PDB file of N, H, CA, C and O in Angstrom:
ATOM      1  N   UNK A   1      87.231 288.306-160.301  1.00  0.00           N
ATOM      2  CA  UNK A   1      88.281 288.059-161.265  1.00  0.00           C
ATOM      3  C   UNK A   1      89.610 288.405-160.606  1.00  0.00           C
ATOM      4  O   UNK A   1      89.767 289.509-160.085  1.00  0.00           O
ATOM      5  N   UNK A   2      90.554 287.493-160.619  1.00  0.00           N
ATOM      6  H   UNK A   2      90.426 286.596-161.042  1.00  0.00           H
ATOM      7  CA  UNK A   2      91.847 287.799-160.012  1.00  0.00           C
ATOM      8  C   UNK A   2      92.652 288.769-160.876  1.00  0.00           C
ATOM      9  O   UNK A   2      92.443 288.872-162.084  1.00  0.00           O
ATOM     10  N   UNK A   3      93.572 289.474-160.229  1.00  0.00           N
ATOM     11  H   UNK A   3      93.742 289.390-159.247  1.00  0.00           H
ATOM     12  CA  UNK A   3      94.467 290.359-160.971  1.00  0.00           C
ATOM     13  C   UNK A   3      95.200 289.521-162.012  1.00  0.00           C
ATOM     14  O   UNK A   3      95.713 288.444-161.709  1.00  0.00           O
ATOM     15  N   UNK A   4      95.241 290.026-163.244  1.00  0.00           N
ATOM     16  H   UNK A   4      94.824 290.901-163.490  1.00  0.00           H
ATOM     17  CA  UNK A   4      95.848 289.303-164.349  1.00  0.00           C
ATOM     18  C   UNK A   4      94.839 288.489-165.143  1.00  0.00           C
ATOM     19  O   UNK A   4      95.167 287.972-166.211  1.00  0.00           O
ATOM     20  N   UNK A   5      93.598 288.368-164.630  1.00  0.00           N
ATOM     21  H   UNK A   5      93.332 288.788-163.763  1.00  0.00           H
ATOM     22  CA  UNK A   5      92.556 287.619-165.328  1.00  0.00           C
ATOM     23  C   UNK A   5      91.954 288.415-166.474  1.00  0.00           C
ATOM     24  O   UNK A   5      92.056 289.641-166.521  1.00  0.00           O
ATOM     25  N   UNK A   6      91.329 287.701-167.390  1.00  0.00           N
ATOM     26  H   UNK A   6      91.247 286.705-167.352  1.00  0.00           H
ATOM     27  CA  UNK A   6      90.749 288.310-168.590  1.00  0.00           C
ATOM     28  C   UNK A   6      89.246 288.049-168.681  1.00  0.00           C
ATOM     29  O   UNK A   6      88.741 287.040-168.189  1.00  0.00           O
ATOM     30  N   UNK A   7      88.551 288.982-169.323  1.00  0.00           N
ATOM     31  H   UNK A   7      88.962 289.802-169.723  1.00  0.00           H
ATOM     32  CA  UNK A   7      87.157 288.833-169.712  1.00  0.00           C
ATOM     33  C   UNK A   7      87.089 289.204-171.186  1.00  0.00           C
ATOM     34  O   UNK A   7      87.636 290.226-171.600  1.00  0.00           O
ATOM     35  N   UNK A   8      86.416 288.373-171.978  1.00  0.00           N
ATOM     36  H   UNK A   8      85.972 287.543-171.642  1.00  0.00           H
ATOM     37  CA  UNK A   8      86.255 288.658-173.408  1.00  0.00           C
ATOM     38  C   UNK A   8      84.768 288.743-173.700  1.00  0.00           C
ATOM     39  O   UNK A   8      84.006 287.846-173.340  1.00  0.00           O
ATOM     40  N   UNK A   9      84.353 289.823-174.355  1.00  0.00           N
ATOM     41  H   UNK A   9      84.972 290.552-174.648  1.00  0.00           H
ATOM     42  CA  UNK A   9      82.951 290.025-174.728  1.00  0.00           C
ATOM     43  C   UNK A   9      82.852 290.209-176.235  1.00  0.00           C
ATOM     44  O   UNK A   9      83.763 290.740-176.871  1.00  0.00           O
ATOM     45  N   UNK A  10      81.749 289.767-176.788  1.00  0.00           N
ATOM     46  H   UNK A  10      81.010 289.336-176.272  1.00  0.00           H
ATOM     47  CA  UNK A  10      81.527 289.963-178.222  1.00  0.00           C
ATOM     48  C   UNK A  10      80.308 290.844-178.433  1.00  0.00           C
ATOM     49  O   UNK A  10      79.543 291.083-177.498  1.00  0.00           O
ATOM     50  N   UNK A  11      80.124 291.322-179.642  1.00  0.00           N
ATOM     51  H   UNK A  11      80.745 291.128-180.401  1.00  0.00           H
ATOM     52  CA  UNK A  11      79.018 292.227-180.001  1.00  0.00           C
ATOM     53  C   UNK A  11      79.060 293.501-179.169  1.00  0.00           C
ATOM     54  O   UNK A  11      78.084 293.850-178.505  1.00  0.00           O
ATOM     55  N   UNK A  12      80.194 294.193-179.208  1.00  0.00           N
ATOM     56  H   UNK A  12      80.987 293.909-179.748  1.00  0.00           H
ATOM     57  CA  UNK A  12      80.409 295.358-178.343  1.00  0.00           C
ATOM     58  C   UNK A  12      80.153 296.701-179.025  1.00  0.00           C
ATOM     59  O   UNK A  12      80.311 297.748-178.397  1.00  0.00           O
ATOM     60  N   UNK A  13      79.763 296.686-180.295  1.00  0.00           N
ATOM     61  H   UNK A  13      79.635 295.835-180.805  1.00  0.00           H
ATOM     62  CA  UNK A  13      79.458 297.926-180.997  1.00  0.00           C
ATOM     63  C   UNK A  13      77.971 297.959-181.354  1.00  0.00           C
ATOM     64  O   UNK A  13      77.585 297.497-182.428  1.00  0.00           O
ATOM     65  N   UNK A  14      77.124 298.507-180.456  1.00  0.00           N
ATOM     66  H   UNK A  14      77.437 298.882-179.584  1.00  0.00           H
ATOM     67  CA  UNK A  14      75.670 298.466-180.641  1.00  0.00           C
ATOM     68  C   UNK A  14      75.177 299.078-181.946  1.00  0.00           C
ATOM     69  O   UNK A  14      74.182 298.611-182.502  1.00  0.00           O
ATOM     70  N   UNK A  15      75.844 300.102-182.442  1.00  0.00           N
ATOM     71  H   UNK A  15      76.651 300.481-181.990  1.00  0.00           H
ATOM     72  CA  UNK A  15      75.378 300.727-183.684  1.00  0.00           C
ATOM     73  C   UNK A  15      75.504 299.778-184.872  1.00  0.00           C
ATOM     74  O   UNK A  15      74.829 299.962-185.885  1.00  0.00           O
ATOM     75  N   UNK A  16      76.359 298.768-184.757  1.00  0.00           N
ATOM     76  H   UNK A  16      76.908 298.618-183.934  1.00  0.00           H
ATOM     77  CA  UNK A  16      76.548 297.813-185.840  1.00  0.00           C
ATOM     78  C   UNK A  16      75.801 296.503-185.612  1.00  0.00           C
ATOM     79  O   UNK A  16      75.285 295.909-186.559  1.00  0.00           O
ATOM     80  N   UNK A  17      75.740 296.047-184.353  1.00  0.00           N
ATOM     81  H   UNK A  17      76.158 296.530-183.584  1.00  0.00           H
ATOM     82  CA  UNK A  17      75.135 294.739-184.093  1.00  0.00           C
ATOM     83  C   UNK A  17      73.712 294.827-183.558  1.00  0.00           C
ATOM     84  O   UNK A  17      72.977 293.841-183.610  1.00  0.00           O
ATOM     85  N   UNK A  18      73.304 296.003-183.039  1.00  0.00           N
ATOM     86  H   UNK A  18      73.902 296.804-182.997  1.00  0.00           H
ATOM     87  CA  UNK A  18      71.946 296.151-182.523  1.00  0.00           C
ATOM     88  C   UNK A  18      71.745 295.621-181.115  1.00  0.00           C
ATOM     89  O   UNK A  18      70.609 295.528-180.651  1.00  0.00           O
ATOM     90  N   UNK A  19      72.822 295.274-180.426  1.00  0.00           N
ATOM     91  H   UNK A  19      73.745 295.351-180.803  1.00  0.00           H
ATOM     92  CA  UNK A  19      72.738 294.715-179.074  1.00  0.00           C
ATOM     93  C   UNK A  19      73.518 295.613-178.132  1.00  0.00           C
ATOM     94  O   UNK A  19      74.694 295.881-178.379  1.00  0.00           O
ATOM     95  N   UNK A  20      72.885 296.097-177.035  1.00  0.00           N
ATOM     96  H   UNK A  20      71.930 295.880-176.834  1.00  0.00           H
ATOM     97  CA  UNK A  20      73.541 297.062-176.158  1.00  0.00           C
ATOM     98  C   UNK A  20      74.171 296.458-174.907  1.00  0.00           C
ATOM     99  O   UNK A  20      74.991 297.111-174.262  1.00  0.00           O
ATOM    100  N   UNK A  21      73.811 295.240-174.551  1.00  0.00           N
ATOM    101  H   UNK A  21      73.144 294.709-175.074  1.00  0.00           H
ATOM    102  CA  UNK A  21      74.255 294.637-173.293  1.00  0.00           C
ATOM    103  C   UNK A  21      75.751 294.667-173.047  1.00  0.00           C
ATOM    104  O   UNK A  21      76.182 295.189-172.019  1.00  0.00           O
ATOM    105  N   UNK A  22      76.570 294.122-173.959  1.00  0.00           N
ATOM    106  H   UNK A  22      76.220 293.698-174.794  1.00  0.00           H
ATOM    107  CA  UNK A  22      78.013 294.123-173.707  1.00  0.00           C
ATOM    108  C   UNK A  22      78.597 295.529-173.582  1.00  0.00           C
ATOM    109  O   UNK A  22      79.471 295.749-172.743  1.00  0.00           O
ATOM    110  N   UNK A  23      78.146 296.475-174.381  1.00  0.00           N
ATOM    111  H   UNK A  23      77.437 296.296-175.062  1.00  0.00           H
ATOM    112  CA  UNK A  23      78.670 297.848-174.300  1.00  0.00           C
ATOM    113  C   UNK A  23      78.285 298.481-172.971  1.00  0.00           C
ATOM    114  O   UNK A  23      79.097 299.179-172.363  1.00  0.00           O
ATOM    115  N   UNK A  24      77.051 298.248-172.507  1.00  0.00           N
ATOM    116  H   UNK A  24      76.391 297.682-173.001  1.00  0.00           H
ATOM    117  CA  UNK A  24      76.642 298.783-171.202  1.00  0.00           C
ATOM    118  C   UNK A  24      77.529 298.232-170.096  1.00  0.00           C
ATOM    119  O   UNK A  24      77.935 298.970-169.198  1.00  0.00           O
ATOM    120  N   UNK A  25      77.833 296.945-170.155  1.00  0.00           N
ATOM    121  H   UNK A  25      77.504 296.345-170.884  1.00  0.00           H
ATOM    122  CA  UNK A  25      78.716 296.334-169.164  1.00  0.00           C
ATOM    123  C   UNK A  25      80.097 296.980-169.192  1.00  0.00           C
ATOM    124  O   UNK A  25      80.641 297.333-168.146  1.00  0.00           O
ATOM    125  N   UNK A  26      80.665 297.137-170.388  1.00  0.00           N
ATOM    126  H   UNK A  26      80.223 296.851-171.238  1.00  0.00           H
ATOM    127  CA  UNK A  26      81.992 297.753-170.511  1.00  0.00           C
ATOM    128  C   UNK A  26      82.005 299.182-169.988  1.00  0.00           C
ATOM    129  O   UNK A  26      82.949 299.590-169.311  1.00  0.00           O
ATOM    130  N   UNK A  27      80.963 299.942-170.298  1.00  0.00           N
ATOM    131  H   UNK A  27      80.196 299.610-170.848  1.00  0.00           H
ATOM    132  CA  UNK A  27      80.880 301.321-169.819  1.00  0.00           C
ATOM    133  C   UNK A  27      80.748 301.366-168.299  1.00  0.00           C
ATOM    134  O   UNK A  27      81.331 302.236-167.653  1.00  0.00           O
ATOM    135  N   UNK A  28      79.984 300.434-167.721  1.00  0.00           N
ATOM    136  H   UNK A  28      79.510 299.727-168.245  1.00  0.00           H
ATOM    137  CA  UNK A  28      79.849 300.372-166.259  1.00  0.00           C
ATOM    138  C   UNK A  28      81.170 299.996-165.593  1.00  0.00           C
ATOM    139  O   UNK A  28      81.522 300.561-164.557  1.00  0.00           O
ATOM    140  N   UNK A  29      81.897 299.054-166.174  1.00  0.00           N
ATOM    141  H   UNK A  29      81.611 298.596-167.015  1.00  0.00           H
ATOM    142  CA  UNK A  29      83.208 298.677-165.622  1.00  0.00           C
ATOM    143  C   UNK A  29      84.124 299.892-165.598  1.00  0.00           C
ATOM    144  O   UNK A  29      84.804 300.137-164.601  1.00  0.00           O
ATOM    145  N   UNK A  30      84.149 300.650-166.681  1.00  0.00           N
ATOM    146  H   UNK A  30      83.597 300.451-167.491  1.00  0.00           H
ATOM    147  CA  UNK A  30      85.004 301.837-166.751  1.00  0.00           C
ATOM    148  C   UNK A  30      84.582 302.893-165.732  1.00  0.00           C
ATOM    149  O   UNK A  30      85.426 303.567-165.142  1.00  0.00           O
ATOM    150  N   UNK A  31      83.282 303.031-165.530  1.00  0.00           N
ATOM    151  H   UNK A  31      82.596 302.483-166.009  1.00  0.00           H
ATOM    152  CA  UNK A  31      82.767 304.055-164.613  1.00  0.00           C
ATOM    153  C   UNK A  31      82.942 303.658-163.151  1.00  0.00           C
ATOM    154  O   UNK A  31      83.341 304.487-162.333  1.00  0.00           O
ATOM    155  N   UNK A  32      82.649 302.398-162.809  1.00  0.00           N
ATOM    156  H   UNK A  32      82.325 301.725-163.473  1.00  0.00           H
ATOM    157  CA  UNK A  32      82.599 301.984-161.408  1.00  0.00           C
ATOM    158  C   UNK A  32      83.899 301.386-160.885  1.00  0.00           C
ATOM    159  O   UNK A  32      84.079 301.282-159.672  1.00  0.00           O
ATOM    160  N   UNK A  33      84.794 300.998-161.757  1.00  0.00           N
ATOM    161  H   UNK A  33      84.647 301.082-162.743  1.00  0.00           H
ATOM    162  CA  UNK A  33      86.069 300.423-161.307  1.00  0.00           C
ATOM    163  C   UNK A  33      87.239 301.062-162.054  1.00  0.00           C
ATOM    164  O   UNK A  33      88.005 300.362-162.716  1.00  0.00           O
ATOM    165  N   UNK A  34      87.382 302.375-161.957  1.00  0.00           N
ATOM    166  H   UNK A  34      86.759 302.944-161.419  1.00  0.00           H
ATOM    167  CA  UNK A  34      88.464 303.040-162.684  1.00  0.00           C
ATOM    168  C   UNK A  34      89.828 302.519-162.235  1.00  0.00           C
ATOM    169  O   UNK A  34      90.037 302.221-161.059  1.00  0.00           O
ATOM    170  N   UNK A  35      90.724 302.417-163.161  1.00  0.00           N
ATOM    171  H   UNK A  35      90.554 302.659-164.117  1.00  0.00           H
ATOM    172  CA  UNK A  35      92.114 302.012-162.913  1.00  0.00           C
ATOM    173  C   UNK A  35      92.265 300.557-162.488  1.00  0.00           C
ATOM    174  O   UNK A  35      93.342 300.161-162.044  1.00  0.00           O
ATOM    175  N   UNK A  36      91.201 299.742-162.614  1.00  0.00           N
ATOM    176  H   UNK A  36      90.325 300.063-162.974  1.00  0.00           H
ATOM    177  CA  UNK A  36      91.316 298.323-162.269  1.00  0.00           C
ATOM    178  C   UNK A  36      91.392 297.423-163.489  1.00  0.00           C
ATOM    179  O   UNK A  36      91.759 296.253-163.380  1.00  0.00           O
ATOM    180  N   UNK A  37      91.043 297.968-164.660  1.00  0.00           N
ATOM    181  H   UNK A  37      90.744 298.919-164.748  1.00  0.00           H
ATOM    182  CA  UNK A  37      91.028 297.165-165.877  1.00  0.00           C
ATOM    183  C   UNK A  37      91.651 297.927-167.034  1.00  0.00           C
ATOM    184  O   UNK A  37      91.524 299.148-167.133  1.00  0.00           O
ATOM    185  N   UNK A  38      92.328 297.188-167.910  1.00  0.00           N
ATOM    186  H   UNK A  38      92.431 296.197-167.829  1.00  0.00           H
ATOM    187  CA  UNK A  38      92.742 297.695-169.209  1.00  0.00           C
ATOM    188  C   UNK A  38      91.820 297.050-170.223  1.00  0.00           C
ATOM    189  O   UNK A  38      91.401 295.907-170.042  1.00  0.00           O
ATOM    190  N   UNK A  39      91.498 297.771-171.292  1.00  0.00           N
ATOM    191  H   UNK A  39      91.839 298.700-171.439  1.00  0.00           H
ATOM    192  CA  UNK A  39      90.618 297.176-172.297  1.00  0.00           C
ATOM    193  C   UNK A  39      91.122 297.458-173.699  1.00  0.00           C
ATOM    194  O   UNK A  39      91.851 298.420-173.944  1.00  0.00           O
ATOM    195  N   UNK A  40      90.715 296.596-174.603  1.00  0.00           N
ATOM    196  H   UNK A  40      90.123 295.815-174.404  1.00  0.00           H
ATOM    197  CA  UNK A  40      91.042 296.737-176.014  1.00  0.00           C
ATOM    198  C   UNK A  40      89.810 296.322-176.811  1.00  0.00           C
ATOM    199  O   UNK A  40      89.311 295.208-176.657  1.00  0.00           O
ATOM    200  N   UNK A  41      89.319 297.225-177.666  1.00  0.00           N
ATOM    201  H   UNK A  41      89.724 298.131-177.792  1.00  0.00           H
ATOM    202  CA  UNK A  41      88.173 296.936-178.525  1.00  0.00           C
ATOM    203  C   UNK A  41      88.668 296.632-179.926  1.00  0.00           C
ATOM    204  O   UNK A  41      89.502 297.359-180.465  1.00  0.00           O
ATOM    205  N   UNK A  42      88.160 295.563-180.516  1.00  0.00           N
ATOM    206  H   UNK A  42      87.482 294.973-180.078  1.00  0.00           H
ATOM    207  CA  UNK A  42      88.579 295.133-181.844  1.00  0.00           C
ATOM    208  C   UNK A  42      87.369 295.002-182.756  1.00  0.00           C
ATOM    209  O   UNK A  42      86.351 294.429-182.366  1.00  0.00           O
ATOM    210  N   UNK A  43      87.478 295.529-183.967  1.00  0.00           N
ATOM    211  H   UNK A  43      88.304 295.994-184.284  1.00  0.00           H
ATOM    212  CA  UNK A  43      86.446 295.300-184.974  1.00  0.00           C
ATOM    213  C   UNK A  43      86.670 293.919-185.575  1.00  0.00           C
ATOM    214  O   UNK A  43      87.809 293.497-185.773  1.00  0.00           O
ATOM    215  N   UNK A  44      85.583 293.221-185.861  1.00  0.00           N
ATOM    216  H   UNK A  44      84.657 293.563-185.700  1.00  0.00           H
ATOM    217  CA  UNK A  44      85.680 291.887-186.430  1.00  0.00           C
ATOM    218  C   UNK A  44      85.013 291.851-187.801  1.00  0.00           C
ATOM    219  O   UNK A  44      83.937 292.417-187.995  1.00  0.00           O
ATOM    220  N   UNK A  45      85.653 291.192-188.728  1.00  0.00           N
ATOM    221  H   UNK A  45      86.527 290.733-188.570  1.00  0.00           H
ATOM    222  CA  UNK A  45      85.109 291.090-190.093  1.00  0.00           C
ATOM    223  C   UNK A  45      84.245 289.830-190.193  1.00  0.00           C
ATOM    224  O   UNK A  45      84.538 288.863-189.490  1.00  0.00           O
ATOM    225  N   UNK A  46      83.240 289.784-190.991  1.00  0.00           N
ATOM    226  H   UNK A  46      83.002 290.569-191.563  1.00  0.00           H
ATOM    227  CA  UNK A  46      82.860 290.786-191.971  1.00  0.00           C
ATOM    228  C   UNK A  46      81.855 291.799-191.432  1.00  0.00           C
ATOM    229  O   UNK A  46      81.617 292.813-192.088  1.00  0.00           O
ATOM    230  N   UNK A  47      81.254 291.566-190.261  1.00  0.00           N
ATOM    231  H   UNK A  47      81.447 290.742-189.728  1.00  0.00           H
ATOM    232  CA  UNK A  47      80.170 292.439-189.784  1.00  0.00           C
ATOM    233  C   UNK A  47      80.610 293.547-188.846  1.00  0.00           C
ATOM    234  O   UNK A  47      79.845 294.481-188.605  1.00  0.00           O
ATOM    235  N   UNK A  48      81.814 293.472-188.314  1.00  0.00           N
ATOM    236  H   UNK A  48      82.436 292.714-188.509  1.00  0.00           H
ATOM    237  CA  UNK A  48      82.349 294.484-187.400  1.00  0.00           C
ATOM    238  C   UNK A  48      81.540 294.641-186.118  1.00  0.00           C
ATOM    239  O   UNK A  48      81.444 295.742-185.576  1.00  0.00           O
ATOM    240  N   UNK A  49      80.957 293.547-185.629  1.00  0.00           N
ATOM    241  H   UNK A  49      81.035 292.653-186.069  1.00  0.00           H
ATOM    242  CA  UNK A  49      80.208 293.606-184.370  1.00  0.00           C
ATOM    243  C   UNK A  49      81.132 293.836-183.183  1.00  0.00           C
ATOM    244  O   UNK A  49      80.721 294.418-182.179  1.00  0.00           O
ATOM    245  N   UNK A  50      82.349 293.393-183.288  1.00  0.00           N
ATOM    246  H   UNK A  50      82.683 292.921-184.103  1.00  0.00           H
ATOM    247  CA  UNK A  50      83.374 293.713-182.303  1.00  0.00           C
ATOM    248  C   UNK A  50      83.564 292.723-181.181  1.00  0.00           C
ATOM    249  O   UNK A  50      82.665 291.969-180.809  1.00  0.00           O
ATOM    250  N   UNK A  51      84.780 292.759-180.655  1.00  0.00           N
ATOM    251  H   UNK A  51      85.511 293.372-180.957  1.00  0.00           H
ATOM    252  CA  UNK A  51      85.170 291.993-179.478  1.00  0.00           C
ATOM    253  C   UNK A  51      85.927 292.957-178.573  1.00  0.00           C
ATOM    254  O   UNK A  51      86.683 293.808-179.043  1.00  0.00           O
ATOM    255  N   UNK A  52      85.715 292.813-177.278  1.00  0.00           N
ATOM    256  H   UNK A  52      85.101 292.122-176.896  1.00  0.00           H
ATOM    257  CA  UNK A  52      86.466 293.600-176.315  1.00  0.00           C
ATOM    258  C   UNK A  52      87.153 292.652-175.343  1.00  0.00           C
ATOM    259  O   UNK A  52      86.553 291.688-174.870  1.00  0.00           O
ATOM    260  N   UNK A  53      88.404 292.932-175.055  1.00  0.00           N
ATOM    261  H   UNK A  53      88.892 293.716-175.440  1.00  0.00           H
ATOM    262  CA  UNK A  53      89.187 292.145-174.104  1.00  0.00           C
ATOM    263  C   UNK A  53      89.502 293.045-172.918  1.00  0.00           C
ATOM    264  O   UNK A  53      90.075 294.122-173.080  1.00  0.00           O
ATOM    265  N   UNK A  54      89.127 292.598-171.731  1.00  0.00           N
ATOM    266  H   UNK A  54      88.662 291.723-171.599  1.00  0.00           H
ATOM    267  CA  UNK A  54      89.445 293.306-170.488  1.00  0.00           C
ATOM    268  C   UNK A  54      90.484 292.501-169.723  1.00  0.00           C
ATOM    269  O   UNK A  54      90.413 291.273-169.683  1.00  0.00           O
ATOM    270  N   UNK A  55      91.440 293.179-169.124  1.00  0.00           N
ATOM    271  H   UNK A  55      91.498 294.177-169.157  1.00  0.00           H
ATOM    272  CA  UNK A  55      92.409 292.523-168.248  1.00  0.00           C
ATOM    273  C   UNK A  55      92.408 293.255-166.923  1.00  0.00           C
ATOM    274  O   UNK A  55      92.574 294.473-166.874  1.00  0.00           O
ATOM    275  N   UNK A  56      92.222 292.507-165.851  1.00  0.00           N
ATOM    276  H   UNK A  56      92.087 291.517-165.891  1.00  0.00           H
ATOM    277  CA  UNK A  56      92.228 293.123-164.527  1.00  0.00           C
ATOM    278  C   UNK A  56      93.662 293.420-164.118  1.00  0.00           C
ATOM    279  O   UNK A  56      94.522 292.539-164.135  1.00  0.00           O
ATOM    280  N   UNK A  57      93.910 294.676-163.750  1.00  0.00           N
ATOM    281  H   UNK A  57      93.212 295.392-163.736  1.00  0.00           H
ATOM    282  CA  UNK A  57      95.271 295.104-163.428  1.00  0.00           C
ATOM    283  C   UNK A  57      95.486 295.430-161.957  1.00  0.00           C
ATOM    284  O   UNK A  57      96.627 295.562-161.513  1.00  0.00           O
ATOM    285  N   UNK A  58      94.397 295.562-161.193  1.00  0.00           N
ATOM    286  H   UNK A  58      93.470 295.455-161.554  1.00  0.00           H
ATOM    287  CA  UNK A  58      94.532 295.922-159.780  1.00  0.00           C
ATOM    288  C   UNK A  58      93.305 295.479-159.005  1.00  0.00           C
ATOM    289  O   UNK A  58      92.224 295.319-159.572  1.00  0.00           O
ATOM    290  N   UNK A  59      93.477 295.282-157.715  1.00  0.00           N
ATOM    291  H   UNK A  59      94.356 295.411-157.254  1.00  0.00           H
ATOM    292  CA  UNK A  59      92.370 294.981-156.823  1.00  0.00           C
ATOM    293  C   UNK A  59      91.671 296.275-156.435  1.00  0.00           C
ATOM    294  O   UNK A  59      92.246 297.360-156.514  1.00  0.00           O
ATOM    295  N   UNK A  60      90.445 296.139-156.023  1.00  0.00           N
ATOM    296  H   UNK A  60      89.978 295.257-155.959  1.00  0.00           H
ATOM    297  CA  UNK A  60      89.678 297.276-155.526  1.00  0.00           C
ATOM    298  C   UNK A  60      90.299 297.741-154.209  1.00  0.00           C
ATOM    299  O   UNK A  60      90.534 296.937-153.308  1.00  0.00           O
ATOM    300  N   UNK A  61      90.557 299.024-154.108  1.00  0.00           N
ATOM    301  H   UNK A  61      90.366 299.678-154.840  1.00  0.00           H
ATOM    302  CA  UNK A  61      91.096 299.593-152.869  1.00  0.00           C
ATOM    303  C   UNK A  61      89.984 299.678-151.834  1.00  0.00           C
ATOM    304  O   UNK A  61      88.901 300.185-152.129  1.00  0.00           O
ATOM    305  N   UNK A  62      90.241 299.185-150.620  1.00  0.00           N
ATOM    306  H   UNK A  62      91.121 298.774-150.381  1.00  0.00           H
ATOM    307  CA  UNK A  62      89.252 299.232-149.562  1.00  0.00           C
ATOM    308  C   UNK A  62      89.516 300.418-148.656  1.00  0.00           C
ATOM    309  O   UNK A  62      90.664 300.790-148.413  1.00  0.00           O
ATOM    310  N   UNK A  63      88.444 301.004-148.162  1.00  0.00           N
ATOM    311  H   UNK A  63      87.511 300.702-148.359  1.00  0.00           H
ATOM    312  CA  UNK A  63      88.553 302.133-147.232  1.00  0.00           C
ATOM    313  C   UNK A  63      88.992 301.619-145.867  1.00  0.00           C
ATOM    314  O   UNK A  63      88.549 300.559-145.424  1.00  0.00           O
ATOM    315  N   UNK A  64      89.848 302.359-145.215  1.00  0.00           N
ATOM    316  H   UNK A  64      90.208 303.219-145.574  1.00  0.00           H
ATOM    317  CA  UNK A  64      90.304 301.972-143.872  1.00  0.00           C
ATOM    318  C   UNK A  64      89.713 302.866-142.828  1.00  0.00           C
ATOM    319  O   UNK A  64      89.985 302.691-141.640  1.00  0.00           O
TER     320      UNK A  64
END
């Protein structure tokens, strides 16, 4: 994903939707690529399963 690119996921609240995949992905992104993405989680009506929007803000720093 290029810097400035977006990823949108749905069903991001497992306790409400019963699906863990998108939340696991979001948690892994936060853990393995710190400071490379901004995220926003939104509840959606009427079921509140949720949507998450990720925006890539930086490239991965390479070791020299």
